[in-house]
PDB file of C-alpha atoms in Angstrom:
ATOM      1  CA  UNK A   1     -16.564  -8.053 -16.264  1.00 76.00           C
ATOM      2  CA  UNK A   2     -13.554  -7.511 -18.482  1.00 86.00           C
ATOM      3  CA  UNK A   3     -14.213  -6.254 -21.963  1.00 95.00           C
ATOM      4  CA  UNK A   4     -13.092  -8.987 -24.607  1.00 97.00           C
ATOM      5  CA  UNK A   5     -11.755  -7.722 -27.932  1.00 98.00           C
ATOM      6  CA  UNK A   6     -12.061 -10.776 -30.318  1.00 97.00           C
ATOM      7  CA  UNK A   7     -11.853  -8.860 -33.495  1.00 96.00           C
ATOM      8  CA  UNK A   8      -9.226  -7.157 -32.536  1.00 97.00           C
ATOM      9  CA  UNK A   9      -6.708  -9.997 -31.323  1.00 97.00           C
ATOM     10  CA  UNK A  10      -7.589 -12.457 -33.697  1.00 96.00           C
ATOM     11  CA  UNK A  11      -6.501  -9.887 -36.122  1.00 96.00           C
ATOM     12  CA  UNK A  12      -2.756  -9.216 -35.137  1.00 96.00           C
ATOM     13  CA  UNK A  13       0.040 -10.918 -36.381  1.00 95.00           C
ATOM     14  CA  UNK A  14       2.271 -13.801 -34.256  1.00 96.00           C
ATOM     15  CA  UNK A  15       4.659 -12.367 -32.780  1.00 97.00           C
ATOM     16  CA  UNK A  16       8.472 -14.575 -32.019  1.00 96.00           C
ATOM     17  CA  UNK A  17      11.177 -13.154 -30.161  1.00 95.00           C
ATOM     18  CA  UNK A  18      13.849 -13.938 -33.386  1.00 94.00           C
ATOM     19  CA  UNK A  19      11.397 -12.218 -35.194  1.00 95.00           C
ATOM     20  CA  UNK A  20      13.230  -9.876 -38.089  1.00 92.00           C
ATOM     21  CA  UNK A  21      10.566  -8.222 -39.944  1.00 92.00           C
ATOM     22  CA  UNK A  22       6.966  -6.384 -38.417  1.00 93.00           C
ATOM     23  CA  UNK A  23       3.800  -5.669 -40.093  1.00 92.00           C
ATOM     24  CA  UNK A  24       3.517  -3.046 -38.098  1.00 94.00           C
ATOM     25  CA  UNK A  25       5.391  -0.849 -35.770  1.00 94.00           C
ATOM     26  CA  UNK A  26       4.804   0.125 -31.888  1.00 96.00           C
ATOM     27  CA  UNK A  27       3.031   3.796 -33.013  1.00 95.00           C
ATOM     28  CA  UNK A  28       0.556   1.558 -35.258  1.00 96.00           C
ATOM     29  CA  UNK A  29      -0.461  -0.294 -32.820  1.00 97.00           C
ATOM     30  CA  UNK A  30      -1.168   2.192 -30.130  1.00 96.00           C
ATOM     31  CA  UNK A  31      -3.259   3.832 -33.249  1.00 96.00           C
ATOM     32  CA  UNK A  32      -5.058   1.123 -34.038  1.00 97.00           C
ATOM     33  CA  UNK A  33      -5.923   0.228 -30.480  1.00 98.00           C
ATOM     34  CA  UNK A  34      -7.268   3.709 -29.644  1.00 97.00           C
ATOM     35  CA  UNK A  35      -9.626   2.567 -31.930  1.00 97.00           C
ATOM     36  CA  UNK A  36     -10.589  -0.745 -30.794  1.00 97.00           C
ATOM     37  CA  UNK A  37      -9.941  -0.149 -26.997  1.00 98.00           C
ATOM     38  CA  UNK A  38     -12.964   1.473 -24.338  1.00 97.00           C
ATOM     39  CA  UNK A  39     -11.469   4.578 -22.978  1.00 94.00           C
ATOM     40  CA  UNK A  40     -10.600   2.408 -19.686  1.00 95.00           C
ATOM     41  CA  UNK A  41      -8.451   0.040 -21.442  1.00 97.00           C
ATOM     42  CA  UNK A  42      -7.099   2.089 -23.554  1.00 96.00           C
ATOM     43  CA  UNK A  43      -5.851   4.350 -20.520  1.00 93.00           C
ATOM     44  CA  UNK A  44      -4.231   1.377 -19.028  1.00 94.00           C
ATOM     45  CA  UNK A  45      -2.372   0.560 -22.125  1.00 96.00           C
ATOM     46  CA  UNK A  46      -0.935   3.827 -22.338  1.00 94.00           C
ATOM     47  CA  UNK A  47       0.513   3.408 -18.584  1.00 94.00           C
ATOM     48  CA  UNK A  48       3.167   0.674 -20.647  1.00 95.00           C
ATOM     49  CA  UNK A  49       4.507   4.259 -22.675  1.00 94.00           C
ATOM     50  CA  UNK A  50       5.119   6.420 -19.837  1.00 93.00           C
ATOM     51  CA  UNK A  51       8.543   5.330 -19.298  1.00 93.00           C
ATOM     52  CA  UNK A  52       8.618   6.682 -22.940  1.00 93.00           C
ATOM     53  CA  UNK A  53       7.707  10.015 -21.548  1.00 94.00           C
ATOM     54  CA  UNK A  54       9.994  10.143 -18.954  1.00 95.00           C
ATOM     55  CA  UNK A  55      12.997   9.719 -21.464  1.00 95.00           C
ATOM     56  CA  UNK A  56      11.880  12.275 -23.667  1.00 95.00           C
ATOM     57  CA  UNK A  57      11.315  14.566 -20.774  1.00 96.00           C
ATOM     58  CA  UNK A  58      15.176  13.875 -19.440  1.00 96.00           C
ATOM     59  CA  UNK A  59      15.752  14.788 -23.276  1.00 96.00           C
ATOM     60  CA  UNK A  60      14.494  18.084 -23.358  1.00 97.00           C
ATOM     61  CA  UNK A  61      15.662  18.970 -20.035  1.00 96.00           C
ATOM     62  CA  UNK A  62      19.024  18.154 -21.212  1.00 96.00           C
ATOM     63  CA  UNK A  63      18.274  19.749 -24.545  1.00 95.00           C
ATOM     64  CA  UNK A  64      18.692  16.650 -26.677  1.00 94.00           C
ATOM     65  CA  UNK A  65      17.057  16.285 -29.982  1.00 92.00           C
ATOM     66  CA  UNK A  66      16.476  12.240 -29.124  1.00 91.00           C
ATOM     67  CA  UNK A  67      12.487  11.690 -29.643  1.00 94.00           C
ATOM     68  CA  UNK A  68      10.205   8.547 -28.923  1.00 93.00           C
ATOM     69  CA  UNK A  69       7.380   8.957 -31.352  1.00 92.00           C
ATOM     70  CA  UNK A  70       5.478   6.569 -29.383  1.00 92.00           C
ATOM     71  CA  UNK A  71       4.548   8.860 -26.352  1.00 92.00           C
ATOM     72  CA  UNK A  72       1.540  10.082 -24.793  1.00 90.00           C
ATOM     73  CA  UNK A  73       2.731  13.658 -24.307  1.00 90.00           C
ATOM     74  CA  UNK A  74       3.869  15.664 -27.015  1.00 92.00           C
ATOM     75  CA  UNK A  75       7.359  17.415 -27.394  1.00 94.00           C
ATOM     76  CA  UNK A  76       4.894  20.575 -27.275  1.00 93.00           C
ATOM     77  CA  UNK A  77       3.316  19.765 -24.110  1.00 90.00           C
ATOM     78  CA  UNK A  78       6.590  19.267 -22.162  1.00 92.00           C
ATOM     79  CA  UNK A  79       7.622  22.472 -23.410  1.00 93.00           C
ATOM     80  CA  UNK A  80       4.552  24.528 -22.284  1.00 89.00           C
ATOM     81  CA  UNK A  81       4.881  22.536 -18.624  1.00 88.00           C
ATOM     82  CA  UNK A  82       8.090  23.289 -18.748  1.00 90.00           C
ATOM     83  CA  UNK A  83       7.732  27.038 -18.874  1.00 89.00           C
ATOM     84  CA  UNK A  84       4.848  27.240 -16.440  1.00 85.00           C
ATOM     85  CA  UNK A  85       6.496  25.192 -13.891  1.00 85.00           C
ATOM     86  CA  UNK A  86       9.644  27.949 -14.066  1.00 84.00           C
ATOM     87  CA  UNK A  87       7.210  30.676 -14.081  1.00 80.00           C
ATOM     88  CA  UNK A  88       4.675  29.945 -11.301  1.00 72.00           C
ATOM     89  CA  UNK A  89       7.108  27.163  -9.099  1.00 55.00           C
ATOM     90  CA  UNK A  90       6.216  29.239  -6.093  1.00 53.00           C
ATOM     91  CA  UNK A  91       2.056  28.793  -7.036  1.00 52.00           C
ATOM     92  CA  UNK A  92       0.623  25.955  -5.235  1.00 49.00           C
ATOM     93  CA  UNK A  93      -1.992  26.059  -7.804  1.00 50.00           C
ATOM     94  CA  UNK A  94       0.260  24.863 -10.809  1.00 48.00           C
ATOM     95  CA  UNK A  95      -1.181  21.490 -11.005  1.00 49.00           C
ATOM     96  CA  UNK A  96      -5.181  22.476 -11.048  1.00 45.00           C
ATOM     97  CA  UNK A  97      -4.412  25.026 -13.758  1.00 45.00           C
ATOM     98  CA  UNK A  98      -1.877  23.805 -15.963  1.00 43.00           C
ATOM     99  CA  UNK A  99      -1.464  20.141 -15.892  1.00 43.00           C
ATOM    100  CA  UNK A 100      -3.924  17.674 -17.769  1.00 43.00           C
ATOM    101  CA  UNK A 101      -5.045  14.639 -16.196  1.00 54.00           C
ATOM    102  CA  UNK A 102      -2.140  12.172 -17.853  1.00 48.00           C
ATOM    103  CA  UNK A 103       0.865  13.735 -16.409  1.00 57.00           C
ATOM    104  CA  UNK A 104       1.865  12.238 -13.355  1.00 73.00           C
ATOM    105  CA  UNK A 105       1.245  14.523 -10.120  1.00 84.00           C
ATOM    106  CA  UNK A 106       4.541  13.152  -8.446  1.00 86.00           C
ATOM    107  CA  UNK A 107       6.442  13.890 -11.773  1.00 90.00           C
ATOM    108  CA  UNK A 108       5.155  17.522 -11.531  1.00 89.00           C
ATOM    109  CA  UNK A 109       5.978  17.567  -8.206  1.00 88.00           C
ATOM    110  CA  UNK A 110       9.565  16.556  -9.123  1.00 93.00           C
ATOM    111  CA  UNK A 111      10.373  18.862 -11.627  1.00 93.00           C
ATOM    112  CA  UNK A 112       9.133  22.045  -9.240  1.00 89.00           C
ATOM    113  CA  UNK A 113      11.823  21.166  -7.000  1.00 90.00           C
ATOM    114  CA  UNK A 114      14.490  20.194  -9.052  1.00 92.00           C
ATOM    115  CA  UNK A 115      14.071  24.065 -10.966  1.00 90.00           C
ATOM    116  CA  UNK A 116      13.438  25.387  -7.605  1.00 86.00           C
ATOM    117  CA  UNK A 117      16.314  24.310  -6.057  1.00 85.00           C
ATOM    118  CA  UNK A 118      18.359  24.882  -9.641  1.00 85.00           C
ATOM    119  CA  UNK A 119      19.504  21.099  -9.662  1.00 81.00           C
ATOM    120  CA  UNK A 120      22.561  20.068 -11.922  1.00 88.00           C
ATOM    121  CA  UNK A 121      21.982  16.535 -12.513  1.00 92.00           C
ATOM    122  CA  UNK A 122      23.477  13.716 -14.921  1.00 92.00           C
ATOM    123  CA  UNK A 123      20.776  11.994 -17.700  1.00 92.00           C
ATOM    124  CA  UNK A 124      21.739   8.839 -15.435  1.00 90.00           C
ATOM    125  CA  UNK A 125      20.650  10.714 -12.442  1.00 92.00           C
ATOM    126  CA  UNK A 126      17.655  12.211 -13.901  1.00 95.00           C
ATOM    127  CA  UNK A 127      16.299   9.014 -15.285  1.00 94.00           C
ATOM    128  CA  UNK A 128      16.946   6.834 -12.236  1.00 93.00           C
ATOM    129  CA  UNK A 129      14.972   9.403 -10.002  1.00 94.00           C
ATOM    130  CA  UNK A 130      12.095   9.805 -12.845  1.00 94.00           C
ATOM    131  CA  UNK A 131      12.000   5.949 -13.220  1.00 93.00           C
ATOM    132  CA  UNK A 132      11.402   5.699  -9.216  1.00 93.00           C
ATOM    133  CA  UNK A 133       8.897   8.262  -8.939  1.00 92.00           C
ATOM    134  CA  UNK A 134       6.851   6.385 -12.017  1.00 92.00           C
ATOM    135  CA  UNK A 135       7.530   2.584 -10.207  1.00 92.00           C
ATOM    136  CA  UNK A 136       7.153   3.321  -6.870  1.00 91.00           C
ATOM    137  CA  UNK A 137       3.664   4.796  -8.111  1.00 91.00           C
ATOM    138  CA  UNK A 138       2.962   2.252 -10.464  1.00 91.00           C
ATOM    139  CA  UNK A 139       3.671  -1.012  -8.768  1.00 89.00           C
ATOM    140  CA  UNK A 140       0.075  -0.017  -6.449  1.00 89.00           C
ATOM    141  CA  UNK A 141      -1.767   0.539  -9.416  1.00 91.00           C
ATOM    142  CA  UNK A 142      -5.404  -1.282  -9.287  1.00 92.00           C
ATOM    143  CA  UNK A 143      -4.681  -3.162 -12.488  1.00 94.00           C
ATOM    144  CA  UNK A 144      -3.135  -6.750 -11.470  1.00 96.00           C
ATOM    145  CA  UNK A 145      -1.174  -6.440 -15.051  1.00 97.00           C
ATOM    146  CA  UNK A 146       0.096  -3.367 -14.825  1.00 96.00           C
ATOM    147  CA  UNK A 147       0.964  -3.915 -11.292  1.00 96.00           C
ATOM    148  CA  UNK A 148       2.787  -7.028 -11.928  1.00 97.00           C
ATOM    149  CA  UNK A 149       4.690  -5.973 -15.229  1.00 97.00           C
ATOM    150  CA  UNK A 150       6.129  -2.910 -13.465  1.00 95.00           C
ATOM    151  CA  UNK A 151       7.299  -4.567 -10.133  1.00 96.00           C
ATOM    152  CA  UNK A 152       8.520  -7.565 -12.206  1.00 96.00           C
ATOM    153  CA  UNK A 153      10.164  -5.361 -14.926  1.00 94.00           C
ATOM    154  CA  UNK A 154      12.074  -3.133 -12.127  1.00 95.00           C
ATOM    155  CA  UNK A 155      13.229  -6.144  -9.891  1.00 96.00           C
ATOM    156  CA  UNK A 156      15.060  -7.764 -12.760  1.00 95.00           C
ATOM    157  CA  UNK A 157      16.572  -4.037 -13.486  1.00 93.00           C
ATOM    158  CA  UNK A 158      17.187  -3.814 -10.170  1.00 95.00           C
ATOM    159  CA  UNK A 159      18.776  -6.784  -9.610  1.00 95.00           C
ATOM    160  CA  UNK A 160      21.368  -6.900 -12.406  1.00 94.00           C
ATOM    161  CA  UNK A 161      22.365  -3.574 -11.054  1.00 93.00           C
ATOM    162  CA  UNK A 162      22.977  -4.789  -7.804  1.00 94.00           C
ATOM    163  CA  UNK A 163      25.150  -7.543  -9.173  1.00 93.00           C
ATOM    164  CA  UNK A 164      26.837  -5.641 -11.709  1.00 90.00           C
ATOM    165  CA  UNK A 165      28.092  -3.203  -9.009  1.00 91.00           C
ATOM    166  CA  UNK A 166      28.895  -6.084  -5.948  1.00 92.00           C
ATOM    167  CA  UNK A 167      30.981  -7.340  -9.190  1.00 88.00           C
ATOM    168  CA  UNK A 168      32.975  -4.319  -9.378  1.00 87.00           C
ATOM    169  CA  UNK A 169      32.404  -3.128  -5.429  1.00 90.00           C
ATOM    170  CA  UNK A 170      30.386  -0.357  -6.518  1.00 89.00           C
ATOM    171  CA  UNK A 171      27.917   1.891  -4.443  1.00 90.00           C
ATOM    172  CA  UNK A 172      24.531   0.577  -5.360  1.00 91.00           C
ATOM    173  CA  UNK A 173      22.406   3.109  -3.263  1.00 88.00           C
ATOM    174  CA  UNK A 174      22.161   5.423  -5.998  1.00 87.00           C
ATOM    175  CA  UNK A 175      21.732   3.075  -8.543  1.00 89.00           C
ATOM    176  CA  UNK A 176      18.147   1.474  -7.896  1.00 93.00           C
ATOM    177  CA  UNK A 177      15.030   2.097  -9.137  1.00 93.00           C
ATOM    178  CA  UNK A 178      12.229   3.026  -6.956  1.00 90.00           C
ATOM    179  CA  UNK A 179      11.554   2.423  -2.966  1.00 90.00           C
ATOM    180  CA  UNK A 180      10.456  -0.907  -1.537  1.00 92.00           C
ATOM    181  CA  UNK A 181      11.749  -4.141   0.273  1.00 94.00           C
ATOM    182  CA  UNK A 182      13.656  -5.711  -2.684  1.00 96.00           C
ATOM    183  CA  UNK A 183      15.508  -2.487  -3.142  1.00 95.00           C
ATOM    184  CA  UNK A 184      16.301  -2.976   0.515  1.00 95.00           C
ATOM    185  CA  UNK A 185      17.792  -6.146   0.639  1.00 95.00           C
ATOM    186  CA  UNK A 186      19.829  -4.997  -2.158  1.00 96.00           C
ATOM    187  CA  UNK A 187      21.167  -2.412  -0.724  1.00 95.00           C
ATOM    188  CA  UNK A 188      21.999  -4.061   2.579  1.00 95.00           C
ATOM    189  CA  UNK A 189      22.155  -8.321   2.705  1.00 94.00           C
ATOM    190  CA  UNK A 190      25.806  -9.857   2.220  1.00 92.00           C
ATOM    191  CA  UNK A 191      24.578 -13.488   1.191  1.00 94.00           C
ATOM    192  CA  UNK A 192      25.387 -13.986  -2.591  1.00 91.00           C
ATOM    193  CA  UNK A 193      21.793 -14.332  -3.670  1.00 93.00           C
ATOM    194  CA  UNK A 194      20.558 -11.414  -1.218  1.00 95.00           C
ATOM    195  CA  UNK A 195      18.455 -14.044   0.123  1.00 92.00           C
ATOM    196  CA  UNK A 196      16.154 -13.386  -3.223  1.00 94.00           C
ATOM    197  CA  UNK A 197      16.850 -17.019  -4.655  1.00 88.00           C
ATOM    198  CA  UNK A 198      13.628 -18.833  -3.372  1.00 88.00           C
ATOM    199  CA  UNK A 199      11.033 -15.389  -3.898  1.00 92.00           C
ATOM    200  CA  UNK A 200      12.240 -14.915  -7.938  1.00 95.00           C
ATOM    201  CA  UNK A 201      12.093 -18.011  -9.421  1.00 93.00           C
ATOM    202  CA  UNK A 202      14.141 -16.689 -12.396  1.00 95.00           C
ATOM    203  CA  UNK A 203      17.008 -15.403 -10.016  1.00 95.00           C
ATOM    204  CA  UNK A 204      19.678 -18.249 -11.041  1.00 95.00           C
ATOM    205  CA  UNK A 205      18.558 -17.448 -15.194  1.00 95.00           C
ATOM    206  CA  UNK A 206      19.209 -13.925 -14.222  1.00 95.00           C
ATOM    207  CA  UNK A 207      22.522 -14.375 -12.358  1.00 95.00           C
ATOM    208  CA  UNK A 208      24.182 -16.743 -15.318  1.00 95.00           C
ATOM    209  CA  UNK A 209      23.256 -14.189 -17.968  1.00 95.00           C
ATOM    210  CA  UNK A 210      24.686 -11.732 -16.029  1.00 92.00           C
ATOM    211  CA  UNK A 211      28.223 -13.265 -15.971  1.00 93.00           C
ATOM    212  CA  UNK A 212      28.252 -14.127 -19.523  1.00 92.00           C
ATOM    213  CA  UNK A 213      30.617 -11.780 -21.716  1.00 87.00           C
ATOM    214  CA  UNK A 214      28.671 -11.364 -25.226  1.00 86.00           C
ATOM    215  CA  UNK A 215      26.723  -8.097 -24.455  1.00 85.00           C
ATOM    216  CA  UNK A 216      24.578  -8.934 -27.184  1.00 86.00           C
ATOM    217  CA  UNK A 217      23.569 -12.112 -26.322  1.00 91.00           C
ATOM    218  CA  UNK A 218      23.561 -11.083 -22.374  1.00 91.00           C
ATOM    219  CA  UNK A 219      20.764  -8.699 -23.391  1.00 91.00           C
ATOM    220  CA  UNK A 220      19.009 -11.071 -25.465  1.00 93.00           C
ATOM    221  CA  UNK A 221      18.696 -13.198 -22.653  1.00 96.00           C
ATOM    222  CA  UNK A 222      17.045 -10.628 -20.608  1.00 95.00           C
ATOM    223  CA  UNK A 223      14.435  -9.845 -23.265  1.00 96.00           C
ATOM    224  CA  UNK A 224      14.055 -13.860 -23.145  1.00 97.00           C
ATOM    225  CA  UNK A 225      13.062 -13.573 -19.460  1.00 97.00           C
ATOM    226  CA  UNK A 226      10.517 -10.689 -20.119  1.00 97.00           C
ATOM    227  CA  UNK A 227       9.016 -13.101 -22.770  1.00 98.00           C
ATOM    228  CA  UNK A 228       8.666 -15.631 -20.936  1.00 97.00           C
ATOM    229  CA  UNK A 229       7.088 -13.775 -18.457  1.00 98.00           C
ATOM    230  CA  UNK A 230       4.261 -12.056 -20.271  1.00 98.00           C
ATOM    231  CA  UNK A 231       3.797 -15.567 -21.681  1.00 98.00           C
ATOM    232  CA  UNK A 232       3.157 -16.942 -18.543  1.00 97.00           C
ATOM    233  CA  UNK A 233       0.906 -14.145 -16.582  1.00 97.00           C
ATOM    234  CA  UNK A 234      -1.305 -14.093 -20.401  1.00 97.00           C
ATOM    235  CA  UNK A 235      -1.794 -17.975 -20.181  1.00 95.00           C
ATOM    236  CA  UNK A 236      -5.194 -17.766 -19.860  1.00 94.00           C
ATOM    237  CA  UNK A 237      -6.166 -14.606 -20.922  1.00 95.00           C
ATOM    238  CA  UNK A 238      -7.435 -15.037 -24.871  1.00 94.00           C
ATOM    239  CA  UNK A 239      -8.809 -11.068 -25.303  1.00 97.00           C
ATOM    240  CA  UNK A 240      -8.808  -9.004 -22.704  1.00 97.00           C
ATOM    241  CA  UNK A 241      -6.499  -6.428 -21.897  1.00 98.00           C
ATOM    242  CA  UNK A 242      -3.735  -8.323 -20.017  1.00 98.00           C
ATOM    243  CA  UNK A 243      -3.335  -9.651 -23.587  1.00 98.00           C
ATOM    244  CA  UNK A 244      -3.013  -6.743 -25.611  1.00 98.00           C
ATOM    245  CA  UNK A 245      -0.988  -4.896 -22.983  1.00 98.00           C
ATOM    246  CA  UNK A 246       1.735  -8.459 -23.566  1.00 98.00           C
ATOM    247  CA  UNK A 247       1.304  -8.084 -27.183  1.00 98.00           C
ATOM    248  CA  UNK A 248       2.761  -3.982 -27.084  1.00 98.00           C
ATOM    249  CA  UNK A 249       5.283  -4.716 -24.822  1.00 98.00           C
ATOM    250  CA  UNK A 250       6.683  -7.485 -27.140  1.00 98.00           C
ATOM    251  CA  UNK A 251       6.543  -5.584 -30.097  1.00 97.00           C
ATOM    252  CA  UNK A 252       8.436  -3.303 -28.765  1.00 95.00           C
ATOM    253  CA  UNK A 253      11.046  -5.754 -27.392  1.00 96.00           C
ATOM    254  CA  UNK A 254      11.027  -7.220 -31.332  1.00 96.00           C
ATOM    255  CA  UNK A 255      11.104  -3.599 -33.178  1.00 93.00           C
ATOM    256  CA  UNK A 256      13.591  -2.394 -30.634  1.00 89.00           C
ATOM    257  CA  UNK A 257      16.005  -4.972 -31.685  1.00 89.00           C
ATOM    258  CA  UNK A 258      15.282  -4.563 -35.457  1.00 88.00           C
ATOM    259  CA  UNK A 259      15.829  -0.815 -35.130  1.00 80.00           C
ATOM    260  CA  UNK A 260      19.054  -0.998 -33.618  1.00 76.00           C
ATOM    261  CA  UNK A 261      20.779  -3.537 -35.921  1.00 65.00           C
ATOM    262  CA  UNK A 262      19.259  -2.499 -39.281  1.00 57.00           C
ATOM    263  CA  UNK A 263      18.277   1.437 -39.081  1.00 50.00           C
ATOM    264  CA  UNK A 264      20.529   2.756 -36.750  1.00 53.00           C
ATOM    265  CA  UNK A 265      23.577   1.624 -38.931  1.00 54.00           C
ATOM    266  CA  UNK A 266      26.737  -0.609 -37.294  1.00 56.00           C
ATOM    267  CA  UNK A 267      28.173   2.476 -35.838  1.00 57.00           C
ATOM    268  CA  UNK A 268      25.917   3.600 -33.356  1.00 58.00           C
ATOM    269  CA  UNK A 269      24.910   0.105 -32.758  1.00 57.00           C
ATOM    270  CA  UNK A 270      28.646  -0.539 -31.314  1.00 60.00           C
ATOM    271  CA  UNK A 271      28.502   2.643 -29.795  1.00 61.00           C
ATOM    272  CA  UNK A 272      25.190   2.035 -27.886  1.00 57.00           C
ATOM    273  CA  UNK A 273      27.072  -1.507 -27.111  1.00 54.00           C
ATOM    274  CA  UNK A 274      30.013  -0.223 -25.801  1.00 55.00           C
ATOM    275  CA  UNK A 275      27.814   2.244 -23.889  1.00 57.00           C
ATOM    276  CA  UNK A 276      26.069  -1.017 -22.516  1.00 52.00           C
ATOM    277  CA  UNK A 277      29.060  -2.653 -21.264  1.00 49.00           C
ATOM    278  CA  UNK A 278      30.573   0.834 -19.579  1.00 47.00           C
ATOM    279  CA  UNK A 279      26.829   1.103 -17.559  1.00 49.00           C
ATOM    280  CA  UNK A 280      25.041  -0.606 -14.671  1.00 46.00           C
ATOM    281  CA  UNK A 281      21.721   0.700 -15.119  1.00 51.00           C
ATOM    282  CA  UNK A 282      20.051   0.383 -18.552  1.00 45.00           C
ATOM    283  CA  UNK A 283      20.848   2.856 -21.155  1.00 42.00           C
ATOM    284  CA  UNK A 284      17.946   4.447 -22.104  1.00 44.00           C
ATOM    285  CA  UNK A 285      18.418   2.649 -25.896  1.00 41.00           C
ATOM    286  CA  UNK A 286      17.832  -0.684 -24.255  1.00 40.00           C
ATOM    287  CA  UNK A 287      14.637   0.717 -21.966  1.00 46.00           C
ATOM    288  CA  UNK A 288      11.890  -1.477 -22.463  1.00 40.00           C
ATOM    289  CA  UNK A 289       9.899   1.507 -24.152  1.00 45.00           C
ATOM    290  CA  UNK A 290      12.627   2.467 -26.326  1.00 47.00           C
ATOM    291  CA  UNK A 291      13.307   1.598 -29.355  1.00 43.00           C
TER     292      UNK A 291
END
C-alpha cells in the first residue's frame, strides 16, 4: 500500500503557474523531502533530477562552468567517473568497482565508448543521445508516474521537434529523443498530424502553439500543457508520491521562469530567447529540470 505523507503535503504552499514569488526553491524541497520521504519514495523522486545530471555531465565534458545545484551527483563525482572511465575503459569491471548504485549503467556504458572511440560531439549532440539513453530507460520504469511523466514529457519534445523541422524541411532523424513507435512515425508518416491526432489528445493545443510567433508566450504555453497534465494524472491522489513528484516538477516549471526573467538579468534572458528561436530541440535553459 502506498505510503501517505499528510504532514508533509498539507504543509507546502499552493502552487499557480503565474506564480512570481516562492517560499521555497527546487534544492529546498528535495531537502526537506529527504526528510519526510521512505528511502523508496524518496529514490523515485530523485529519478525527476536526473535529466539535471545529464546536463551537468554534458557541462563538464565540454568544460563549462554551468552548474544545477539541484542534482543527485556531485560536480566531484563526475569528475572521479570521469577519470576512471579514461583510465580503466578497456576493464570490464569498471562498473562493479567504481560506479555507485545511482548512476545509470547505460550512461556509463555511453561515456566508455564515446572516450574509447575519442568522439567529437556538439552539446546538442551530446544531450540528445544522453536524453535517449535516460528515456528510453525510463519510460519502462515500474512506477506508473514516473513512467507516464517521462513518455508524456518526451512525446511533446518530440513532437514540436518534428514540426519545427517539417516547417523548415529539416532532417529530423537526429533530432529525437529516445527509441520507440512515436519516434517512428515521426520520422517516417507524411500525413500532417503523423497520424498522432486521435492517440494525444493535446496534439491540436500543441500544433497551434507551435505556429504562434511570441517565443515567450509559445513556451508558456507548453509549460501550460505540462500543468495541466500533472493536474490531471494527480486528480485523485491527495498524499502519496504521484503528488509530491507533481508538486517538484511544478516548482521547477514556476522557479525556472522566475530565474530567468528576474536573476539572470534582460541580457541573457534575450540571449537564451534568441537561442530558443534559432533551435529545434530544447535548450538546455528551458529543460524541464533546469532552471
Amino acid at each position: 500500500m502506498a505510503t501517505e505523507y499528510y504532514y508533509f503535503v498539507t504543509g507546502l504552499p499552493a502552487l499557480h503557474l503565474e506564480d512570481t514569488k516562492l517560499l521555497m526553491t527546487p534544492l529546498m524541497f528535495l531537502q526537506s523531502a529527504e526528510e519526510h520521504l521512505n528511502k523508496d519514495d524518496y529514490d523515485l523522486l530523485k529519478l525527476l533530477v536526473v535529466p539535471n545530471d545529464l546536463i551537468n555531465l554534458v557541462n563538464i565534458l565540454l568544460k563549462e562552468e554551468d552548474w544545477i545545484d539541484e542534482n543527485t551527483i556531485s560536480r566531484e563525482e563526475w569528475i572521479i567517473l570521469i577519470d576512471n572511465i579514461k583510465e580503466l575503459k578497456e576493464q570490464s569491471n569498471l562498473r562493479k568497482k567504481h560506479i555507485d548504485d545511482h548512476v545509470l549503467p547505460l550512461v556509463i556504458d555511453y561515456l566508455m565508448h564515446y572516450f574509447k572511440e575519442n568522439e567529437v560531439k556538439t552539446k546538442q549532440e551530446l544531450l540528445t543521445d544522453l536524453f535517449s539513453i535516460f528515456y528510453n530507460w525510463v519510460e519502462h520504469h515500474e512506477n506508473k508516474f514516473v513512467r507516464e511523466w517521462f513518455t508524456f514529457d518526451a512525446a511533446m519534445r518530440n513532437i514540436i521537434t518534428a514540426l519545427n523541422c517539417r516547417k523548415h524541411n529539416l532532417d529530423v532523424n537526429a533530432k529525437l529523443i529516445g527509441n520507440n513507435e512515436l519516434t517512428e512515425k515521426l520520422k517516417t508518416s507524411k500525413v500532417a498530424d503523423f497520424g498522432l491526432n486521435s492517440e494525444f489528445p493535446w496534439f491540436d493545443t500543441l500544433t497551434r502553439l507551435t505556429e504562434l510567433t511570441d517565443i515567450v508566450e509559445k513556451e508558456k504555453g507548453y509549460d501550460a500543457l505540462r500543468w495541466q497534465w500533472l493536474d490531471d494524472r494527480t486528480f485523485f491522489e491527495y498524499f502519496t508520491i504521484p503528488r509530491i513528484m507533481a508538486y517538484y516538477i511544478k516548482l521547477e516549471i514556476i522557479y525556472r521562469w522566475i530565474h530567468l526573467s528576474q536573476s539572470v538579468g534582460e541580457k541573457k534572458f534575450n540571449q537564451i530567447i534568441k537561442n530558443l528561436e534559432a533551435s529545434f530541440n530544447f535548450p538546455e535553459e528551458f529543460a524541464i529540470n533546469k532552471r
